[in-house]
Short mmCIF file of C-alpha atoms in Angstrom, two decimals:
data_model
loop_
_atom_site.label_atom_id
_atom_site.label_comp_id
_atom_site.label_asym_id
_atom_site.label_seq_id
_atom_site.Cartn_x
_atom_site.Cartn_y
_atom_site.Cartn_z
CA UNK A 26 110.18 -5.90 -51.79
CA UNK A 27 109.75 -9.42 -50.86
CA UNK A 28 111.68 -10.58 -47.85
CA UNK A 29 111.47 -14.28 -48.79
CA UNK A 30 110.04 -16.62 -51.35
CA UNK A 31 107.48 -18.87 -49.68
CA UNK A 32 108.23 -22.49 -50.40
CA UNK A 33 105.70 -24.42 -47.95
CA UNK A 34 102.16 -23.18 -48.11
CA UNK A 35 99.62 -24.89 -45.70
CA UNK A 36 95.93 -24.98 -46.79
CA UNK A 37 93.22 -25.41 -44.20
CA UNK A 38 89.43 -25.56 -44.72
CA UNK A 39 87.36 -24.24 -41.90
CA UNK A 40 84.36 -22.47 -40.47
CA UNK A 41 85.84 -20.99 -37.42
CA UNK A 42 82.48 -20.62 -35.88
CA UNK A 43 83.88 -19.49 -33.63
CA UNK A 44 87.76 -19.89 -33.61
CA UNK A 45 88.62 -21.87 -30.57
CA UNK A 46 91.70 -23.67 -29.01
CA UNK A 47 91.22 -26.74 -31.19
CA UNK A 48 91.71 -24.61 -34.30
CA UNK A 49 94.77 -22.95 -32.87
CA UNK A 50 96.27 -26.35 -32.04
CA UNK A 51 95.51 -27.73 -35.58
CA UNK A 52 97.32 -24.70 -37.18
CA UNK A 53 100.39 -24.98 -34.85
CA UNK A 54 100.58 -28.77 -35.21
CA UNK A 55 100.09 -28.86 -39.01
CA UNK A 56 102.38 -25.78 -39.53
CA UNK A 57 105.20 -27.68 -37.77
CA UNK A 58 104.65 -30.95 -39.50
CA UNK A 59 104.47 -29.36 -42.95
CA UNK A 60 107.31 -26.95 -42.07
CA UNK A 61 104.90 -24.22 -43.54
CA UNK A 62 106.06 -20.61 -44.07
CA UNK A 63 102.49 -19.40 -44.46
CA UNK A 64 99.05 -20.55 -43.76
CA UNK A 65 96.04 -20.06 -46.02
CA UNK A 66 92.38 -20.79 -44.79
CA UNK A 67 89.44 -21.10 -47.00
CA UNK A 68 86.65 -20.29 -44.65
CA UNK A 69 82.92 -20.41 -44.93
CA UNK A 70 81.07 -17.10 -45.33
CA UNK A 71 78.00 -16.00 -43.12
CA UNK A 72 76.20 -19.50 -43.20
CA UNK A 73 77.54 -22.80 -42.20
CA UNK A 74 77.69 -26.18 -43.88
CA UNK A 75 74.73 -27.27 -41.88
CA UNK A 76 72.63 -24.44 -43.10
CA UNK A 77 72.84 -22.21 -40.00
CA UNK A 78 73.72 -18.46 -39.60
CA UNK A 79 77.38 -18.18 -38.22
CA UNK A 80 77.71 -16.94 -34.81
CA UNK A 81 79.48 -13.82 -35.95
CA UNK A 82 79.93 -12.50 -39.57
CA UNK A 83 82.65 -13.70 -41.81
CA UNK A 84 84.78 -10.50 -41.15
CA UNK A 85 85.06 -10.84 -37.46
CA UNK A 86 85.69 -14.65 -37.79
CA UNK A 87 88.51 -13.89 -40.37
CA UNK A 88 90.08 -11.49 -37.74
CA UNK A 89 89.96 -14.25 -35.15
CA UNK A 90 91.83 -16.49 -37.49
CA UNK A 91 94.34 -13.92 -38.57
CA UNK A 92 95.15 -13.03 -34.98
CA UNK A 93 95.87 -16.74 -34.27
CA UNK A 94 98.17 -18.05 -36.86
CA UNK A 95 96.35 -17.94 -40.24
CA UNK A 96 98.00 -15.54 -42.85
CA UNK A 97 95.38 -15.39 -45.57
CA UNK A 98 91.72 -16.05 -45.34
CA UNK A 99 89.73 -16.74 -48.52
CA UNK A 100 85.89 -16.90 -48.46
CA UNK A 101 84.46 -20.26 -49.67
CA UNK A 102 81.68 -19.21 -51.85
CA UNK A 103 78.08 -19.57 -50.49
CA UNK A 104 76.87 -22.30 -52.94
CA UNK A 105 79.72 -24.62 -51.74
CA UNK A 106 79.71 -23.52 -48.09
CA UNK A 107 76.10 -24.03 -47.59
CA UNK A 108 75.77 -27.52 -49.21
CA UNK A 109 76.33 -31.20 -48.67
CA UNK A 110 79.80 -32.59 -47.67
CA UNK A 111 80.76 -33.59 -51.24
CA UNK A 112 79.99 -30.14 -52.84
CA UNK A 113 81.45 -28.32 -49.70
CA UNK A 114 84.73 -30.33 -50.06
CA UNK A 115 84.90 -29.94 -53.74
CA UNK A 116 84.45 -26.15 -53.59
CA UNK A 117 87.07 -25.93 -50.83
CA UNK A 118 89.64 -27.80 -52.64
CA UNK A 119 88.84 -25.89 -55.88
CA UNK A 120 89.35 -22.73 -54.08
CA UNK A 121 92.64 -23.57 -52.58
CA UNK A 122 93.87 -24.90 -55.81
CA UNK A 123 93.04 -21.60 -57.60
CA UNK A 124 95.94 -19.87 -56.00
CA UNK A 125 98.29 -22.32 -57.47
CA UNK A 126 100.76 -22.55 -54.56
CA UNK A 127 99.21 -24.63 -51.76
CA UNK A 128 101.46 -27.76 -51.37
CA UNK A 129 100.22 -28.88 -47.83
CA UNK A 130 96.64 -29.70 -46.92
CA UNK A 131 95.53 -30.35 -43.35
CA UNK A 132 92.31 -31.77 -41.90
CA UNK A 133 90.99 -33.47 -38.90
CA UNK A 134 89.61 -36.98 -38.52
CA UNK A 135 88.12 -39.22 -35.81
CA UNK A 136 88.81 -42.65 -34.52
CA UNK A 137 92.36 -42.88 -35.82
CA UNK A 138 91.06 -44.53 -39.07
CA UNK A 139 93.03 -42.57 -41.73
CA UNK A 140 93.87 -45.85 -43.77
CA UNK A 141 90.23 -46.76 -43.93
CA UNK A 142 89.34 -43.25 -44.96
CA UNK A 143 91.77 -43.38 -47.79
CA UNK A 144 90.11 -46.74 -48.92
CA UNK A 145 86.69 -45.10 -48.96
CA UNK A 146 87.91 -42.04 -50.62
CA UNK A 147 89.29 -44.16 -53.45
CA UNK A 148 85.95 -45.98 -53.75
CA UNK A 149 84.16 -42.66 -53.92
CA UNK A 150 86.53 -41.52 -56.66
CA UNK A 151 86.20 -44.63 -58.78
CA UNK A 152 82.38 -44.71 -58.31
CA UNK A 153 81.82 -48.05 -60.14
CA UNK A 154 78.49 -48.79 -61.93
CA UNK A 155 77.53 -51.17 -59.01
CA UNK A 156 78.43 -48.50 -56.41
CA UNK A 157 76.51 -45.84 -58.19
CA UNK A 158 73.42 -48.08 -58.81
CA UNK A 159 73.32 -48.92 -54.99
CA UNK A 160 73.36 -45.23 -54.18
CA UNK A 161 70.79 -44.25 -56.77
CA UNK A 162 68.34 -47.11 -55.49
CA UNK A 163 68.76 -46.37 -51.85
CA UNK A 164 67.86 -42.69 -52.41
CA UNK A 165 64.92 -43.68 -54.37
CA UNK A 166 63.78 -45.87 -51.36
CA UNK A 167 63.89 -42.77 -49.12
CA UNK A 168 67.39 -42.90 -47.64
CA UNK A 169 69.39 -39.70 -46.96
CA UNK A 170 72.62 -39.35 -49.11
CA UNK A 171 75.12 -39.68 -46.06
CA UNK A 172 73.29 -42.92 -44.84
CA UNK A 173 73.23 -44.19 -48.38
CA UNK A 174 76.89 -43.66 -48.92
CA UNK A 175 77.69 -45.50 -45.73
CA UNK A 176 75.54 -48.50 -46.65
CA UNK A 177 77.21 -48.65 -50.13
CA UNK A 178 80.73 -48.46 -48.59
CA UNK A 179 79.89 -51.26 -45.98
CA UNK A 180 78.40 -53.32 -48.78
CA UNK A 181 81.61 -53.02 -50.93
CA UNK A 182 84.26 -52.96 -48.19
CA UNK A 183 82.79 -54.90 -45.26
CA UNK A 184 81.13 -54.33 -41.63
CA UNK A 185 84.27 -53.05 -40.06
CA UNK A 186 83.60 -49.71 -41.96
CA UNK A 187 80.38 -49.07 -39.88
CA UNK A 188 80.65 -46.27 -37.40
CA UNK A 189 83.38 -44.67 -39.72
CA UNK A 190 81.02 -42.02 -41.13
CA UNK A 191 81.30 -39.15 -38.70
CA UNK A 192 81.00 -35.51 -40.05
CA UNK A 193 84.73 -34.87 -39.90
CA UNK A 194 85.56 -38.28 -41.62
CA UNK A 195 83.05 -37.77 -44.25
CA UNK A 196 84.69 -34.34 -45.11
CA UNK A 197 88.21 -36.00 -44.99
CA UNK A 198 86.93 -38.57 -47.49
CA UNK A 199 85.71 -35.89 -49.85
CA UNK A 200 88.81 -33.77 -49.49
CA UNK A 201 91.02 -36.76 -50.51
CA UNK A 202 88.78 -37.50 -53.40
CA UNK A 203 89.33 -33.96 -54.89
CA UNK A 204 93.10 -33.72 -54.30
CA UNK A 205 93.26 -34.45 -58.04
CA UNK A 206 92.24 -30.72 -58.52
CA UNK A 207 95.70 -29.70 -57.22
CA UNK A 208 97.42 -32.11 -59.66
CA UNK A 209 95.56 -30.45 -62.58
CA UNK A 210 96.19 -26.87 -61.41
CA UNK A 211 99.79 -27.26 -60.16
CA UNK A 212 100.93 -29.05 -63.36
CA UNK A 213 100.28 -25.73 -65.15
CA UNK A 214 100.76 -23.27 -62.52
CA UNK A 215 103.62 -23.40 -59.86
CA UNK A 216 105.18 -20.87 -57.61
CA UNK A 217 108.80 -20.69 -56.31
CA UNK A 218 110.39 -24.12 -56.01
CA UNK A 219 107.06 -26.12 -55.51
CA UNK A 220 107.32 -29.44 -57.06
CA UNK A 221 104.80 -30.07 -59.79
CA UNK A 222 101.98 -32.49 -58.87
CA UNK A 223 103.11 -32.50 -55.26
CA UNK A 224 100.64 -32.17 -52.43
CA UNK A 225 101.35 -33.26 -48.75
CA UNK A 226 98.44 -34.51 -46.82
CA UNK A 227 98.60 -33.92 -43.04
CA UNK A 228 95.80 -35.31 -40.90
CA UNK A 229 95.31 -34.68 -37.27
CA UNK A 230 93.33 -37.04 -35.05
CA UNK A 231 90.34 -35.45 -33.19
CA UNK A 232 90.06 -37.72 -30.03
CA UNK A 233 89.64 -35.13 -27.30
CA UNK A 234 86.09 -33.90 -28.23
CA UNK A 235 83.12 -35.16 -30.08
CA UNK A 236 82.27 -32.81 -33.12
CA UNK A 237 78.62 -32.75 -32.18
CA UNK A 238 79.09 -32.44 -28.50
CA UNK A 239 77.05 -29.63 -26.67
CA UNK A 240 78.71 -29.97 -23.37
CA UNK A 241 81.27 -27.84 -21.76
CA UNK A 242 83.75 -29.97 -20.04
CA UNK A 243 86.25 -28.30 -17.66
CA UNK A 244 88.47 -31.49 -17.62
CA UNK A 245 89.01 -31.57 -21.48
CA UNK A 246 91.53 -29.54 -23.30
CA UNK A 247 89.11 -28.44 -26.03
CA UNK A 248 85.42 -27.76 -26.39
CA UNK A 249 83.51 -28.43 -29.68
CA UNK A 250 82.29 -25.36 -31.70
CA UNK A 251 78.71 -26.58 -31.16
CA UNK A 252 79.12 -26.44 -27.29
CA UNK A 253 80.72 -22.99 -27.53
CA UNK A 254 77.86 -21.76 -29.78
CA UNK A 255 75.23 -23.15 -27.27
CA UNK A 256 76.79 -20.93 -24.53
CA UNK A 257 77.16 -17.83 -26.77
CA UNK A 258 73.42 -18.06 -27.68
CA UNK A 259 72.20 -18.70 -24.21
CA UNK A 260 70.87 -16.15 -21.69
CA UNK A 261 73.95 -16.74 -19.53
CA UNK A 262 76.17 -15.15 -22.17
CA UNK A 263 73.84 -12.34 -23.19
CA UNK A 264 73.92 -11.01 -19.61
CA UNK A 265 77.65 -10.15 -20.07
CA UNK A 266 78.39 -6.43 -20.39
CA UNK A 267 80.38 -5.22 -23.44
CA UNK A 268 84.18 -5.80 -23.40
CA UNK A 269 84.80 -2.02 -22.47
CA UNK A 270 83.28 -2.64 -19.09
CA UNK A 271 85.17 -5.97 -18.46
CA UNK A 272 88.56 -6.39 -16.77
CA UNK A 273 91.27 -8.39 -18.44
CA UNK A 274 90.94 -11.05 -15.58
CA UNK A 275 87.19 -11.53 -16.46
CA UNK A 276 87.83 -11.73 -20.12
CA UNK A 277 90.54 -14.41 -19.51
CA UNK A 278 88.04 -16.31 -17.30
CA UNK A 279 85.53 -16.23 -20.17
CA UNK A 280 88.12 -17.53 -22.52
CA UNK A 281 89.13 -20.24 -20.14
CA UNK A 282 85.55 -21.34 -19.77
CA UNK A 283 84.86 -21.42 -23.56
CA UNK A 284 88.34 -22.77 -24.29
CA UNK A 285 88.98 -20.01 -26.91
CA UNK A 286 91.99 -17.79 -27.51
CA UNK A 287 92.02 -14.31 -25.72
CA UNK A 288 91.67 -12.48 -29.19
CA UNK A 289 88.25 -14.71 -29.89
CA UNK A 290 87.10 -13.72 -26.49
CA UNK A 291 87.69 -9.90 -27.05
CA UNK A 292 86.10 -10.12 -30.57
CA UNK A 293 82.94 -11.85 -29.18
CA UNK A 294 82.49 -9.51 -26.36
CA UNK A 295 83.12 -6.58 -28.89
CA UNK A 296 80.24 -7.88 -30.78
CA UNK A 297 78.10 -9.11 -27.83
CA UNK A 298 75.00 -7.22 -29.17
CA UNK A 299 75.03 -9.18 -32.37
CA UNK A 300 74.56 -12.46 -30.20
CA UNK A 301 71.35 -11.30 -28.72
CA UNK A 302 69.08 -11.58 -31.58
CA UNK A 303 67.25 -14.65 -32.85
CA UNK A 304 68.47 -15.14 -36.34
CA UNK A 305 66.88 -18.51 -36.68
CA UNK A 306 63.38 -16.96 -35.85
CA UNK A 307 64.06 -14.15 -38.25
CA UNK A 308 65.21 -16.42 -41.01
CA UNK A 309 62.05 -18.60 -40.57
CA UNK A 310 59.86 -15.46 -40.78
CA UNK A 311 61.34 -14.62 -44.15
CA UNK A 312 60.63 -18.07 -45.42
CA UNK A 313 57.23 -18.12 -44.19
CA UNK A 314 56.53 -14.81 -46.10
CA UNK A 315 58.36 -15.84 -49.20
CA UNK A 316 56.44 -19.30 -49.35
CA UNK A 317 53.16 -17.42 -48.94
CA UNK A 318 53.92 -15.01 -51.82
CA UNK A 319 55.97 -17.31 -54.00
CA UNK A 320 54.72 -21.05 -53.86
CA UNK A 321 57.45 -23.46 -54.53
CA UNK A 322 57.73 -25.08 -57.96
CA UNK A 323 59.96 -27.91 -59.04
CA UNK A 324 61.94 -25.91 -61.50
CA UNK A 325 62.29 -22.97 -59.04
CA UNK A 326 64.70 -23.92 -56.36
CA UNK A 327 67.91 -25.95 -56.84
CA UNK A 328 67.86 -27.71 -53.45
CA UNK A 329 64.11 -28.39 -53.06
CA UNK A 330 62.70 -31.50 -54.31
CA UNK A 331 59.16 -32.14 -55.02
CA UNK A 332 58.66 -34.23 -51.79
CA UNK A 333 60.30 -31.57 -49.74
CA UNK A 334 58.12 -28.89 -51.48
CA UNK A 335 55.14 -30.67 -50.14
CA UNK A 336 56.45 -30.96 -46.72
CA UNK A 337 57.34 -27.25 -46.69
CA UNK A 338 53.87 -26.16 -47.87
CA UNK A 339 52.22 -28.48 -45.15
CA UNK A 340 54.15 -27.27 -42.20
CA UNK A 341 55.04 -23.65 -43.11
CA UNK A 342 52.48 -22.31 -40.44
CA UNK A 343 54.32 -24.00 -37.53
CA UNK A 344 55.00 -21.35 -34.90
CA UNK A 345 58.76 -21.79 -34.64
CA UNK A 346 61.74 -22.78 -37.00
CA UNK A 347 62.61 -25.79 -34.58
CA UNK A 348 58.87 -27.09 -34.89
CA UNK A 349 59.02 -26.59 -38.62
CA UNK A 350 62.32 -28.46 -39.15
CA UNK A 351 61.23 -31.29 -36.79
CA UNK A 352 58.17 -31.86 -38.95
CA UNK A 353 59.97 -31.63 -42.25
CA UNK A 354 62.92 -33.74 -41.14
CA UNK A 355 62.42 -37.51 -42.09
CA UNK A 356 64.38 -40.49 -43.25
CA UNK A 357 65.21 -38.86 -46.71
CA UNK A 358 65.81 -35.27 -45.60
CA UNK A 359 68.17 -34.67 -42.76
CA UNK A 360 67.73 -31.46 -40.73
CA UNK A 361 70.97 -29.97 -42.20
CA UNK A 362 69.59 -30.41 -45.68
CA UNK A 363 66.32 -28.91 -44.75
CA UNK A 364 67.96 -25.83 -43.35
CA UNK A 365 70.13 -25.43 -46.39
CA UNK A 366 67.19 -25.74 -48.59
CA UNK A 367 65.39 -23.04 -46.65
CA UNK A 368 68.25 -20.60 -47.28
CA UNK A 369 68.71 -21.64 -50.91
CA UNK A 370 64.90 -20.90 -51.48
CA UNK A 371 65.11 -17.54 -49.84
CA UNK A 372 68.19 -16.53 -51.90
CA UNK A 373 66.72 -17.80 -55.13
CA UNK A 374 69.25 -20.17 -56.20
CA UNK A 375 67.61 -21.62 -59.13
CA UNK A 376 68.04 -24.92 -61.13
CA UNK A 377 69.87 -23.02 -64.08
CA UNK A 378 72.13 -21.36 -61.44
CA UNK A 379 75.60 -20.79 -63.18
CA UNK A 380 79.00 -20.92 -61.39
CA UNK A 381 81.86 -18.55 -61.49
CA UNK A 382 85.57 -18.95 -60.40
CA UNK A 383 87.29 -16.42 -58.26
CA UNK A 384 89.24 -16.09 -55.04
CA UNK A 385 87.60 -13.65 -52.60
CA UNK A 386 90.00 -12.25 -49.95
CA UNK A 387 88.49 -11.68 -46.52
CA UNK A 388 91.68 -10.77 -44.85
CA UNK A 389 95.52 -11.13 -44.56
CA UNK A 390 98.57 -10.51 -42.28
CA UNK A 391 101.86 -9.18 -43.40
CA UNK A 392 102.87 -12.71 -44.70
CA UNK A 393 99.53 -13.07 -46.30
CA UNK A 394 100.00 -9.75 -48.14
CA UNK A 395 103.59 -10.95 -49.36
CA UNK A 396 102.08 -14.25 -50.55
CA UNK A 397 99.49 -12.41 -52.61
CA UNK A 398 102.20 -10.34 -54.13
CA UNK A 399 104.14 -13.57 -55.04
CA UNK A 400 101.09 -15.06 -56.55
CA UNK A 401 100.35 -12.08 -58.68
CA UNK A 402 104.00 -11.87 -59.65
CA UNK A 403 104.36 -15.33 -60.68
CA UNK A 404 100.79 -15.50 -62.18
CA UNK A 405 100.15 -18.72 -60.41
CA UNK A 406 96.46 -18.09 -59.77
CA UNK A 407 93.92 -19.65 -62.23
CA UNK A 408 91.03 -17.57 -61.14
CA UNK A 409 90.66 -13.84 -60.52
CA UNK A 410 91.65 -12.63 -56.99
CA UNK A 411 88.87 -10.30 -55.59
CA UNK A 412 89.77 -7.89 -52.82
CA UNK A 413 87.21 -5.19 -54.16
CA UNK A 414 83.85 -6.41 -55.01
CA UNK A 415 82.83 -3.22 -56.75
CA UNK A 416 85.88 -3.31 -59.03
CA UNK A 417 85.33 -6.98 -59.90
CA UNK A 418 81.56 -6.24 -60.62
CA UNK A 419 82.38 -3.30 -62.89
CA UNK A 420 85.05 -5.58 -64.79
CA UNK A 421 82.44 -8.33 -65.34
CA UNK A 422 79.33 -6.10 -65.86
CA UNK A 423 78.18 -8.23 -68.89
CA UNK A 424 77.89 -11.45 -66.78
CA UNK A 425 74.50 -12.67 -65.85
CA UNK A 426 73.88 -12.09 -62.11
CA UNK A 427 73.52 -15.70 -61.40
CA UNK A 428 77.07 -16.43 -60.47
CA UNK A 429 78.65 -17.25 -57.10
CA UNK A 430 79.87 -13.74 -56.16
CA UNK A 431 76.44 -12.28 -56.53
CA UNK A 432 74.88 -15.06 -54.42
CA UNK A 433 77.59 -14.27 -51.73
CA UNK A 434 76.56 -10.67 -51.69
CA UNK A 435 72.89 -11.70 -51.25
CA UNK A 436 73.89 -14.11 -48.59
CA UNK A 437 75.60 -11.21 -46.66
CA UNK A 438 72.54 -9.02 -46.99
CA UNK A 439 70.31 -11.82 -45.72
CA UNK A 440 72.57 -12.50 -42.69
CA UNK A 441 72.62 -8.79 -41.97
CA UNK A 442 68.92 -8.55 -42.21
CA UNK A 443 68.19 -11.50 -39.78
CA UNK A 444 70.90 -10.07 -37.48
CA UNK A 445 69.39 -6.58 -37.25
CA UNK A 446 72.51 -4.99 -38.67
CA UNK A 447 73.03 -2.04 -40.77
CA UNK A 448 72.55 -3.28 -44.43
CA UNK A 449 74.74 -0.63 -45.88
CA UNK A 450 77.70 -0.41 -43.40
CA UNK A 451 77.90 -4.21 -43.34
CA UNK A 452 77.43 -4.76 -47.19
CA UNK A 453 80.02 -6.70 -49.24
CA UNK A 454 80.16 -3.61 -51.33
CA UNK A 455 81.41 -1.44 -48.31
CA UNK A 456 83.43 -3.89 -46.11
CA UNK A 457 87.15 -4.26 -46.87
CA UNK A 458 89.62 -7.17 -46.14
CA UNK A 459 90.77 -7.39 -42.58
CA UNK A 460 94.43 -6.39 -42.37
CA UNK A 461 96.39 -7.70 -39.38
CA UNK A 462 99.98 -6.26 -39.28
CA UNK A 463 103.09 -7.41 -37.31
CA UNK A 464 101.98 -11.12 -37.11
CA UNK A 465 104.87 -13.56 -37.35
#
């Protein structure tokens, strides 16, 4: 029996790579501002938006979130999570809109520039002929997409918009651009007393730490995810024994250094062996082998253009992934786009790739379980809710295996392979949602 009807549901898009104190602050702040009863996070799976293997798998990162204020974790399908900012944001907003009950959205921005971000988002949404032509011509001349959008916005709105296009601000612009998805979904599907076509936008200023900072600063309140990953992937962390041999004081000291919650520290130490391998090197080796066996073709890989194909072939015998990426990165192709293209090619995401709609549950708390029950009772979801991959696969056995869920499964297999993990025990067919009880 439901204890209460949830009226305010907060939606967050995240990677939690790993979950740190900045994420915890965001949840607490936005939950308070939105007076939220429950928090839903759409989280990237095993590969990040920049095309890198996550520091830990999606199940461990979901557990971190569920122990620190999130009530329901939904996986952002691989096609969206490992892609450019526009596709990433569209997929995230679509996925949140599918459950038909989110009425608060929260995201971070930099530079206290929310009004300007709204203006740019409106410009992106309108996409006039002049704006579109400028972008197409710039890309033809060898500019990367992010740099092209920045130039087009400055040309349309003025020089005062220069410097606005940080990674978090770019995502914020795209999130705002796709808020219309909620208007379309919520007009047909509502839960409880949620007003139709209502979506409260909550932004939080990120002024304490640079998103791309790699420095651990004892004087600052938060560390960036990138700086934490740098420590975790270093020999300094790899020398740390497993959690079972560490005292609570030492674990707390580690968490204070990284600026992560205690639960994150415990999960990291519990999985310390998974941090010792070189996933990037292993991923590159698979790419080398596949390129040698299956030469790239224009019609073969969705993310690889003809020019990128030639660069791949030219430099595939470089000795390290860093050397390969440095040689292939250029004015037109950012390093993030190169990394994403590498993974897309390995997974065989082709030009005729078809997309499916579903809500893949990675974990939930007591409140999350109640929310799922309420969604199913009110039939507010506009896409199937998947808690059991095997059951979902059996029900949709006649569907061609070029849909998101099957790509997610292959991405998990690839992640396990490059991490040296048991392919069966850690398979999406075997793993079950993380359940955290007594979280209030």
